[in-house]
Every structure is written in structure tokens, then in C-alpha cells.
Amino acid sequence: MNKQTLLLASLGTLLAVSAAPALADATQLNLSASAQREVPNDQISATFYQQMSNAQPAVLADRLNKAAAQGIALGKTYTKVQLSSGGYNTWPNYDKNGKIQGWQGRVEIQLKSRDFAQAAELMAKLQQNLLLQGLQFSVSDQARKEAEQSMLPEAIANLEAQAKIAAKAIGKNVSNIKELDIGSQSPIFRPPMMMKAAGMAANAEVAQPDLQPGQSQLQLQVSGKVELK
């Protein structure tokens, strides 16, 4: 081994030995923090249904199909309301001897909208022939995204504050945040507004519901690996 090779090898060993205390002195913490916002619910979802019975399954299916089609047709003039088909089920009725004596069926329509005025008007019309199973309010994807963007600086600031407190407690300083993960949690909903389904005469006039959407609590959580020296 020549002198130059020996010198380089010795220098590499010296650097490795010098770096060891620095790495040993570093402390890594895994921390998490969050930010919360009360966000107005700007979206409504509702389920309507019709349930019937008939001795003939074909007749039952025809009536259920017509009830659903009539409901969907009502929604075509409401451009800011989405109506879609929901559940569809039929099942037999048995007599005391276990023989089929008729059939029952249920068809559902799902309503979704961010326009409460149009939704309330259409809901009143749908309830002339359909029953309302229930409804709930939520935060739309667009509103959630905007809220998360506004919470991100606060969540990161909370994480940095925790890191500084931990560093001070052990006599160190925050060197850097090496890793950072960002994720949102499911919103905490206020109890959904449920409306009890009640029987009504066909084509009866139905008053528009008084919609009170309320708010949901959104939370954005961040976690990171912080290095202290």
C-alpha cells in the first residue's frame, strides 16, 4: 500500500469516527399534531322508497319500476339535484303452512344536492308518492378540500411547537423535520336530521321541509419524524 492510499484510508477512518459522536448525540422523535375546523354542511343526501305487495311477482315488479321511474322523472327539471336508483328488493310472503301466498317489494331513490332550495322543493314533490326514509347533511368534497388547505399551516405549526417543547425538556434544539405525513380524519357529524316516514294519501300536497344543515367538525392530522441536536 503506497503512502497516498494509506493517507486516504486514514482520513476516511477519521471522518467516520468524527461523525459517530454527532449521530449519537442526535435524537429522533415521532410526533403528531392536528388542526380542527367547524365547517358548515353544504350537501344534503336523502333516501326515498316505495314498498308494495302483490300476489303476482310480475305485477309487483311493474309497479315498483313505475314508481321509481316516476320519481326519477320528477327530478329532471331540477338541474342542481342528483337523483339515482337505490336499493331494489323483492321477497315472498308465506302463510302459516310455509307456502308462498304473495310477494313484497321495495325500491329506493337516492337524492343528493348542494342546492338546498331545489332539494327541498323536489323532496316535497317526491313525497306525494314516495316515503322518506331519512336524510343527512355533510360537507362536500370541494368544501372539505378548501378546509384542509386552510388547516395545514396550523397543523404543521402545532407539530413544530410540540417539537420545540420536547427539545427544550431534554436540553436540545430542533434540527429539522425529516419526514412529514399528512392525512385527514373522518368528520364528526352532528346527528343527522331524520324524518319519520308516515303514510299519506296518493297525490296529497306536501309542504317543503325546513332544512337545517348545521355543521361538521373536520380534522387534519400531520405526523412527522423530528431530529433534535
PDB file of C-alpha atoms in Angstrom:
ATOM      1  CA  MET A   1       0.000   0.000   0.000  1.00  0.00           C
ATOM      2  CA  ASN A   2       1.524   3.327  -1.043  1.00  0.00           C
ATOM      3  CA  LYS A   3       1.597   6.441   1.110  1.00  0.00           C
ATOM      4  CA  GLN A   4      -1.281   8.145  -0.750  1.00  0.00           C
ATOM      5  CA  THR A   5      -3.588   5.142  -0.325  1.00  0.00           C
ATOM      6  CA  LEU A   6      -2.679   4.880   3.347  1.00  0.00           C
ATOM      7  CA  LEU A   7      -3.377   8.593   3.857  1.00  0.00           C
ATOM      8  CA  LEU A   8      -6.834   8.355   2.238  1.00  0.00           C
ATOM      9  CA  ALA A   9      -7.726   5.287   4.277  1.00  0.00           C
ATOM     10  CA  SER A  10      -6.661   7.025   7.469  1.00  0.00           C
ATOM     11  CA  LEU A  11      -8.666  10.133   6.544  1.00  0.00           C
ATOM     12  CA  GLY A  12     -11.794   8.050   5.891  1.00  0.00           C
ATOM     13  CA  THR A  13     -11.457   6.370   9.267  1.00  0.00           C
ATOM     14  CA  LEU A  14     -11.012   9.755  10.947  1.00  0.00           C
ATOM     15  CA  LEU A  15     -14.171  11.163   9.314  1.00  0.00           C
ATOM     16  CA  ALA A  16     -16.192   8.108  10.320  1.00  0.00           C
ATOM     17  CA  VAL A  17     -15.008   8.376  13.906  1.00  0.00           C
ATOM     18  CA  SER A  18     -15.737  12.117  13.959  1.00  0.00           C
ATOM     19  CA  ALA A  19     -19.285  11.610  12.618  1.00  0.00           C
ATOM     20  CA  ALA A  20     -20.133   8.927  15.156  1.00  0.00           C
ATOM     21  CA  PRO A  21     -20.482  11.280  18.151  1.00  0.00           C
ATOM     22  CA  ALA A  22     -22.634  13.653  16.078  1.00  0.00           C
ATOM     23  CA  LEU A  23     -25.016  10.852  15.129  1.00  0.00           C
ATOM     24  CA  ALA A  24     -25.016   9.552  18.684  1.00  0.00           C
ATOM     25  CA  ASP A  25     -25.947  12.995  20.004  1.00  0.00           C
ATOM     26  CA  ALA A  26     -28.946  13.315  17.645  1.00  0.00           C
ATOM     27  CA  THR A  27     -32.371  12.377  18.964  1.00  0.00           C
ATOM     28  CA  GLN A  28     -35.284  11.471  16.725  1.00  0.00           C
ATOM     29  CA  LEU A  29     -38.889  11.944  17.801  1.00  0.00           C
ATOM     30  CA  ASN A  30     -42.052  10.699  16.140  1.00  0.00           C
ATOM     31  CA  LEU A  31     -44.708  13.345  16.757  1.00  0.00           C
ATOM     32  CA  SER A  32     -48.229  14.030  15.585  1.00  0.00           C
ATOM     33  CA  ALA A  33     -50.461  17.093  15.719  1.00  0.00           C
ATOM     34  CA  SER A  34     -53.735  18.252  14.259  1.00  0.00           C
ATOM     35  CA  ALA A  35     -55.976  21.198  13.482  1.00  0.00           C
ATOM     36  CA  GLN A  36     -59.775  21.331  13.610  1.00  0.00           C
ATOM     37  CA  ARG A  37     -62.458  23.398  11.929  1.00  0.00           C
ATOM     38  CA  GLU A  38     -66.218  23.668  12.306  1.00  0.00           C
ATOM     39  CA  VAL A  39     -67.385  23.648   8.686  1.00  0.00           C
ATOM     40  CA  PRO A  40     -70.961  24.316   7.532  1.00  0.00           C
ATOM     41  CA  ASN A  41     -72.620  21.302   5.951  1.00  0.00           C
ATOM     42  CA  ASP A  42     -73.239  22.252   2.328  1.00  0.00           C
ATOM     43  CA  GLN A  43     -74.574  18.969   0.953  1.00  0.00           C
ATOM     44  CA  ILE A  44     -77.775  17.022   1.531  1.00  0.00           C
ATOM     45  CA  SER A  45     -78.424  13.329   0.920  1.00  0.00           C
ATOM     46  CA  ALA A  46     -81.805  11.642   1.240  1.00  0.00           C
ATOM     47  CA  THR A  47     -83.345   8.241   0.587  1.00  0.00           C
ATOM     48  CA  PHE A  48     -86.904   7.803  -0.669  1.00  0.00           C
ATOM     49  CA  TYR A  49     -88.659   4.482  -1.060  1.00  0.00           C
ATOM     50  CA  GLN A  50     -91.855   2.765  -2.057  1.00  0.00           C
ATOM     51  CA  GLN A  51     -92.899  -0.603  -0.643  1.00  0.00           C
ATOM     52  CA  MET A  52     -95.718  -2.675  -2.125  1.00  0.00           C
ATOM     53  CA  SER A  53     -97.182  -6.161  -2.089  1.00  0.00           C
ATOM     54  CA  ASN A  54     -98.981  -8.234  -4.711  1.00  0.00           C
ATOM     55  CA  ALA A  55     -99.879 -11.828  -5.342  1.00  0.00           C
ATOM     56  CA  GLN A  56     -98.100 -11.773  -8.702  1.00  0.00           C
ATOM     57  CA  PRO A  57     -94.356 -11.012  -8.757  1.00  0.00           C
ATOM     58  CA  ALA A  58     -94.535  -9.632 -12.301  1.00  0.00           C
ATOM     59  CA  VAL A  59     -97.263  -7.163 -11.349  1.00  0.00           C
ATOM     60  CA  LEU A  60     -95.299  -6.146  -8.258  1.00  0.00           C
ATOM     61  CA  ALA A  61     -92.129  -5.573 -10.275  1.00  0.00           C
ATOM     62  CA  ASP A  62     -94.012  -3.482 -12.833  1.00  0.00           C
ATOM     63  CA  ARG A  63     -95.498  -1.235 -10.153  1.00  0.00           C
ATOM     64  CA  LEU A  64     -92.185  -0.807  -8.377  1.00  0.00           C
ATOM     65  CA  ASN A  65     -90.462   0.076 -11.642  1.00  0.00           C
ATOM     66  CA  LYS A  66     -93.115   2.650 -12.480  1.00  0.00           C
ATOM     67  CA  ALA A  67     -92.889   4.230  -9.023  1.00  0.00           C
ATOM     68  CA  ALA A  68     -89.114   4.593  -9.357  1.00  0.00           C
ATOM     69  CA  ALA A  69     -89.322   5.894 -12.928  1.00  0.00           C
ATOM     70  CA  GLN A  70     -91.918   8.470 -11.926  1.00  0.00           C
ATOM     71  CA  GLY A  71     -89.692   9.723  -9.125  1.00  0.00           C
ATOM     72  CA  ILE A  72     -86.606   9.944 -11.343  1.00  0.00           C
ATOM     73  CA  ALA A  73     -88.629  11.810 -13.985  1.00  0.00           C
ATOM     74  CA  LEU A  74     -89.642  14.447 -11.431  1.00  0.00           C
ATOM     75  CA  GLY A  75     -86.001  15.278 -10.830  1.00  0.00           C
ATOM     76  CA  LYS A  76     -85.115  16.025 -14.449  1.00  0.00           C
ATOM     77  CA  THR A  77     -86.251  19.638 -14.182  1.00  0.00           C
ATOM     78  CA  TYR A  78     -84.083  20.221 -11.091  1.00  0.00           C
ATOM     79  CA  THR A  79     -80.660  20.691 -12.634  1.00  0.00           C
ATOM     80  CA  LYS A  80     -78.834  21.098  -9.317  1.00  0.00           C
ATOM     81  CA  VAL A  81     -80.213  17.925  -7.760  1.00  0.00           C
ATOM     82  CA  GLN A  82     -78.941  14.423  -8.490  1.00  0.00           C
ATOM     83  CA  LEU A  83     -81.418  11.557  -8.378  1.00  0.00           C
ATOM     84  CA  SER A  84     -80.266   7.978  -8.785  1.00  0.00           C
ATOM     85  CA  SER A  85     -81.630   4.480  -8.302  1.00  0.00           C
ATOM     86  CA  GLY A  86     -81.006   2.907  -4.929  1.00  0.00           C
ATOM     87  CA  GLY A  87     -81.827  -0.482  -3.461  1.00  0.00           C
ATOM     88  CA  TYR A  88     -84.327  -2.819  -5.116  1.00  0.00           C
ATOM     89  CA  ASN A  89     -85.583  -5.927  -3.317  1.00  0.00           C
ATOM     90  CA  THR A  90     -88.446  -8.405  -3.544  1.00  0.00           C
ATOM     91  CA  TRP A  91     -89.258 -11.222  -1.138  1.00  0.00           C
ATOM     92  CA  PRO A  92     -92.060 -13.768  -0.648  1.00  0.00           C
ATOM     93  CA  ASN A  93     -94.802 -13.770   1.968  1.00  0.00           C
ATOM     94  CA  TYR A  94     -95.572 -17.158   3.488  1.00  0.00           C
ATOM     95  CA  ASP A  95     -98.740 -18.488   5.057  1.00  0.00           C
ATOM     96  CA  LYS A  96     -98.789 -20.490   8.270  1.00  0.00           C
ATOM     97  CA  ASN A  97     -98.069 -23.667   6.310  1.00  0.00           C
ATOM     98  CA  GLY A  98     -94.922 -22.253   4.756  1.00  0.00           C
ATOM     99  CA  LYS A  99     -96.395 -21.748   1.297  1.00  0.00           C
ATOM    100  CA  ILE A 100     -95.900 -18.563  -0.693  1.00  0.00           C
ATOM    101  CA  GLN A 101     -99.078 -16.522  -0.667  1.00  0.00           C
ATOM    102  CA  GLY A 102     -97.775 -13.300  -2.172  1.00  0.00           C
ATOM    103  CA  TRP A 103     -94.829 -11.031  -2.711  1.00  0.00           C
ATOM    104  CA  GLN A 104     -93.479  -7.806  -1.284  1.00  0.00           C
ATOM    105  CA  GLY A 105     -91.019  -5.408  -2.827  1.00  0.00           C
ATOM    106  CA  ARG A 106     -89.157  -2.225  -2.077  1.00  0.00           C
ATOM    107  CA  VAL A 107     -87.498   0.260  -4.406  1.00  0.00           C
ATOM    108  CA  GLU A 108     -85.334   3.219  -3.382  1.00  0.00           C
ATOM    109  CA  ILE A 109     -84.274   6.531  -4.912  1.00  0.00           C
ATOM    110  CA  GLN A 110     -81.222   8.446  -3.705  1.00  0.00           C
ATOM    111  CA  LEU A 111     -81.174  12.256  -3.699  1.00  0.00           C
ATOM    112  CA  LYS A 112     -78.022  14.366  -3.454  1.00  0.00           C
ATOM    113  CA  SER A 113     -77.603  18.109  -3.830  1.00  0.00           C
ATOM    114  CA  ARG A 114     -75.745  21.220  -2.709  1.00  0.00           C
ATOM    115  CA  ASP A 115     -78.705  23.448  -3.565  1.00  0.00           C
ATOM    116  CA  PHE A 116     -80.981  23.263  -0.540  1.00  0.00           C
ATOM    117  CA  ALA A 117     -83.774  25.300  -2.138  1.00  0.00           C
ATOM    118  CA  GLN A 118     -84.116  22.982  -5.135  1.00  0.00           C
ATOM    119  CA  ALA A 119     -83.694  19.924  -2.940  1.00  0.00           C
ATOM    120  CA  ALA A 120     -86.478  20.995  -0.566  1.00  0.00           C
ATOM    121  CA  GLU A 121     -88.871  21.678  -3.443  1.00  0.00           C
ATOM    122  CA  LEU A 122     -88.169  18.347  -5.113  1.00  0.00           C
ATOM    123  CA  MET A 123     -88.405  16.459  -1.834  1.00  0.00           C
ATOM    124  CA  ALA A 124     -91.915  17.797  -1.293  1.00  0.00           C
ATOM    125  CA  LYS A 125     -92.947  16.579  -4.747  1.00  0.00           C
ATOM    126  CA  LEU A 126     -91.356  13.170  -4.289  1.00  0.00           C
ATOM    127  CA  GLN A 127     -93.205  12.686  -1.007  1.00  0.00           C
ATOM    128  CA  GLN A 128     -96.525  12.841  -2.813  1.00  0.00           C
ATOM    129  CA  ASN A 129     -95.911   9.263  -3.971  1.00  0.00           C
ATOM    130  CA  LEU A 130     -92.836   8.078  -2.102  1.00  0.00           C
ATOM    131  CA  LEU A 131     -91.880   7.789   1.546  1.00  0.00           C
ATOM    132  CA  LEU A 132     -88.826   9.464   3.030  1.00  0.00           C
ATOM    133  CA  GLN A 133     -86.608   7.047   4.906  1.00  0.00           C
ATOM    134  CA  GLY A 134     -84.248   9.728   6.183  1.00  0.00           C
ATOM    135  CA  LEU A 135     -81.770  12.409   5.272  1.00  0.00           C
ATOM    136  CA  GLN A 136     -78.442  13.724   6.422  1.00  0.00           C
ATOM    137  CA  PHE A 137     -76.201  16.700   5.826  1.00  0.00           C
ATOM    138  CA  SER A 138     -72.482  16.562   5.115  1.00  0.00           C
ATOM    139  CA  VAL A 139     -69.514  18.561   3.864  1.00  0.00           C
ATOM    140  CA  SER A 140     -68.957  18.335   0.109  1.00  0.00           C
ATOM    141  CA  ASP A 141     -65.612  17.229  -1.326  1.00  0.00           C
ATOM    142  CA  GLN A 142     -64.874  20.749  -2.556  1.00  0.00           C
ATOM    143  CA  ALA A 143     -65.582  22.356   0.821  1.00  0.00           C
ATOM    144  CA  ARG A 144     -63.556  19.668   2.595  1.00  0.00           C
ATOM    145  CA  LYS A 145     -60.549  20.290   0.335  1.00  0.00           C
ATOM    146  CA  GLU A 146     -60.694  24.038   0.971  1.00  0.00           C
ATOM    147  CA  ALA A 147     -60.940  23.474   4.729  1.00  0.00           C
ATOM    148  CA  GLU A 148     -57.979  21.082   4.738  1.00  0.00           C
ATOM    149  CA  GLN A 149     -55.848  23.599   2.845  1.00  0.00           C
ATOM    150  CA  SER A 150     -56.638  26.242   5.452  1.00  0.00           C
ATOM    151  CA  MET A 151     -55.851  23.846   8.329  1.00  0.00           C
ATOM    152  CA  LEU A 152     -52.498  22.627   7.003  1.00  0.00           C
ATOM    153  CA  PRO A 153     -50.335  25.590   8.169  1.00  0.00           C
ATOM    154  CA  GLU A 154     -51.894  25.410  11.636  1.00  0.00           C
ATOM    155  CA  ALA A 155     -51.361  21.648  11.930  1.00  0.00           C
ATOM    156  CA  ILE A 156     -47.698  21.941  10.919  1.00  0.00           C
ATOM    157  CA  ALA A 157     -47.210  24.849  13.340  1.00  0.00           C
ATOM    158  CA  ASN A 158     -48.665  22.698  16.138  1.00  0.00           C
ATOM    159  CA  LEU A 159     -46.224  19.914  15.250  1.00  0.00           C
ATOM    160  CA  GLU A 160     -43.285  22.331  15.345  1.00  0.00           C
ATOM    161  CA  ALA A 161     -44.450  23.676  18.705  1.00  0.00           C
ATOM    162  CA  GLN A 162     -44.512  20.156  20.154  1.00  0.00           C
ATOM    163  CA  ALA A 163     -41.013  19.525  18.815  1.00  0.00           C
ATOM    164  CA  LYS A 164     -39.669  22.693  20.475  1.00  0.00           C
ATOM    165  CA  ILE A 165     -41.249  21.773  23.815  1.00  0.00           C
ATOM    166  CA  ALA A 166     -39.757  18.274  23.662  1.00  0.00           C
ATOM    167  CA  ALA A 167     -36.354  19.613  22.640  1.00  0.00           C
ATOM    168  CA  LYS A 168     -36.285  22.118  25.492  1.00  0.00           C
ATOM    169  CA  ALA A 169     -37.243  19.427  28.000  1.00  0.00           C
ATOM    170  CA  ILE A 170     -34.149  17.381  27.166  1.00  0.00           C
ATOM    171  CA  GLY A 171     -31.791  20.276  26.563  1.00  0.00           C
ATOM    172  CA  LYS A 172     -31.625  20.069  22.800  1.00  0.00           C
ATOM    173  CA  ASN A 173     -32.642  22.136  19.791  1.00  0.00           C
ATOM    174  CA  VAL A 174     -34.814  21.218  16.831  1.00  0.00           C
ATOM    175  CA  SER A 175     -32.537  20.424  13.904  1.00  0.00           C
ATOM    176  CA  ASN A 176     -35.075  19.620  11.187  1.00  0.00           C
ATOM    177  CA  ILE A 177     -38.254  17.743  10.351  1.00  0.00           C
ATOM    178  CA  LYS A 178     -37.048  14.744   8.376  1.00  0.00           C
ATOM    179  CA  GLU A 179     -40.411  13.241   7.412  1.00  0.00           C
ATOM    180  CA  LEU A 180     -43.947  14.613   7.286  1.00  0.00           C
ATOM    181  CA  ASP A 181     -47.176  12.712   6.637  1.00  0.00           C
ATOM    182  CA  ILE A 182     -50.481  14.491   6.103  1.00  0.00           C
ATOM    183  CA  GLY A 183     -53.877  12.873   6.420  1.00  0.00           C
ATOM    184  CA  SER A 184     -57.463  13.857   7.178  1.00  0.00           C
ATOM    185  CA  GLN A 185     -59.821  12.066   9.527  1.00  0.00           C
ATOM    186  CA  SER A 186     -63.472  11.297   9.016  1.00  0.00           C
ATOM    187  CA  PRO A 187     -65.622  14.265  10.006  1.00  0.00           C
ATOM    188  CA  ILE A 188     -67.546  14.243  13.247  1.00  0.00           C
ATOM    189  CA  PHE A 189     -71.117  14.658  12.093  1.00  0.00           C
ATOM    190  CA  ARG A 190     -73.784  16.323  14.076  1.00  0.00           C
ATOM    191  CA  PRO A 191     -76.757  13.941  14.452  1.00  0.00           C
ATOM    192  CA  PRO A 192     -78.404  13.719  11.015  1.00  0.00           C
ATOM    193  CA  MET A 193     -81.834  15.180  10.600  1.00  0.00           C
ATOM    194  CA  MET A 194     -84.078  12.134  10.286  1.00  0.00           C
ATOM    195  CA  MET A 195     -87.685  12.434   9.234  1.00  0.00           C
ATOM    196  CA  LYS A 196     -90.092   9.715  10.219  1.00  0.00           C
ATOM    197  CA  ALA A 197     -91.837   8.130   7.278  1.00  0.00           C
ATOM    198  CA  ALA A 198     -95.603   8.315   7.519  1.00  0.00           C
ATOM    199  CA  GLY A 199     -98.404   7.090   5.326  1.00  0.00           C
ATOM    200  CA  MET A 200    -100.084   9.658   3.105  1.00  0.00           C
ATOM    201  CA  ALA A 201    -102.788   9.788   0.513  1.00  0.00           C
ATOM    202  CA  ALA A 202    -101.694   9.491  -3.093  1.00  0.00           C
ATOM    203  CA  ASN A 203    -101.046  12.859  -4.758  1.00  0.00           C
ATOM    204  CA  ALA A 204    -101.534  14.692  -1.432  1.00  0.00           C
ATOM    205  CA  GLU A 205     -99.925  18.109  -1.175  1.00  0.00           C
ATOM    206  CA  VAL A 206     -96.763  18.048   0.920  1.00  0.00           C
ATOM    207  CA  ALA A 207     -95.164  21.116   2.470  1.00  0.00           C
ATOM    208  CA  GLN A 208     -91.484  21.693   1.771  1.00  0.00           C
ATOM    209  CA  PRO A 209     -89.206  20.536   4.608  1.00  0.00           C
ATOM    210  CA  ASP A 210     -87.448  23.146   6.719  1.00  0.00           C
ATOM    211  CA  LEU A 211     -83.815  22.153   6.190  1.00  0.00           C
ATOM    212  CA  GLN A 212     -81.321  22.967   8.959  1.00  0.00           C
ATOM    213  CA  PRO A 213     -77.934  21.668   7.757  1.00  0.00           C
ATOM    214  CA  GLY A 214     -75.804  22.512  10.800  1.00  0.00           C
ATOM    215  CA  GLN A 215     -72.032  21.925  10.865  1.00  0.00           C
ATOM    216  CA  SER A 216     -69.461  19.135  10.912  1.00  0.00           C
ATOM    217  CA  GLN A 217     -66.097  19.140  12.652  1.00  0.00           C
ATOM    218  CA  LEU A 218     -63.231  18.379  10.273  1.00  0.00           C
ATOM    219  CA  GLN A 219     -59.768  17.438  11.451  1.00  0.00           C
ATOM    220  CA  LEU A 220     -56.450  17.397   9.607  1.00  0.00           C
ATOM    221  CA  GLN A 221     -53.680  15.370  11.202  1.00  0.00           C
ATOM    222  CA  VAL A 222     -49.961  15.565  10.477  1.00  0.00           C
ATOM    223  CA  SER A 223     -47.218  13.301  11.784  1.00  0.00           C
ATOM    224  CA  GLY A 224     -43.501  13.643  11.346  1.00  0.00           C
ATOM    225  CA  LYS A 225     -40.057  12.492  12.356  1.00  0.00           C
ATOM    226  CA  VAL A 226     -38.173  15.335  14.036  1.00  0.00           C
ATOM    227  CA  GLU A 227     -34.430  15.386  14.656  1.00  0.00           C
ATOM    228  CA  LEU A 228     -33.075  17.095  17.767  1.00  0.00           C
ATOM    229  CA  LYS A 229     -29.433  18.013  18.405  1.00  0.00           C
TER     230      LYS A 229
END
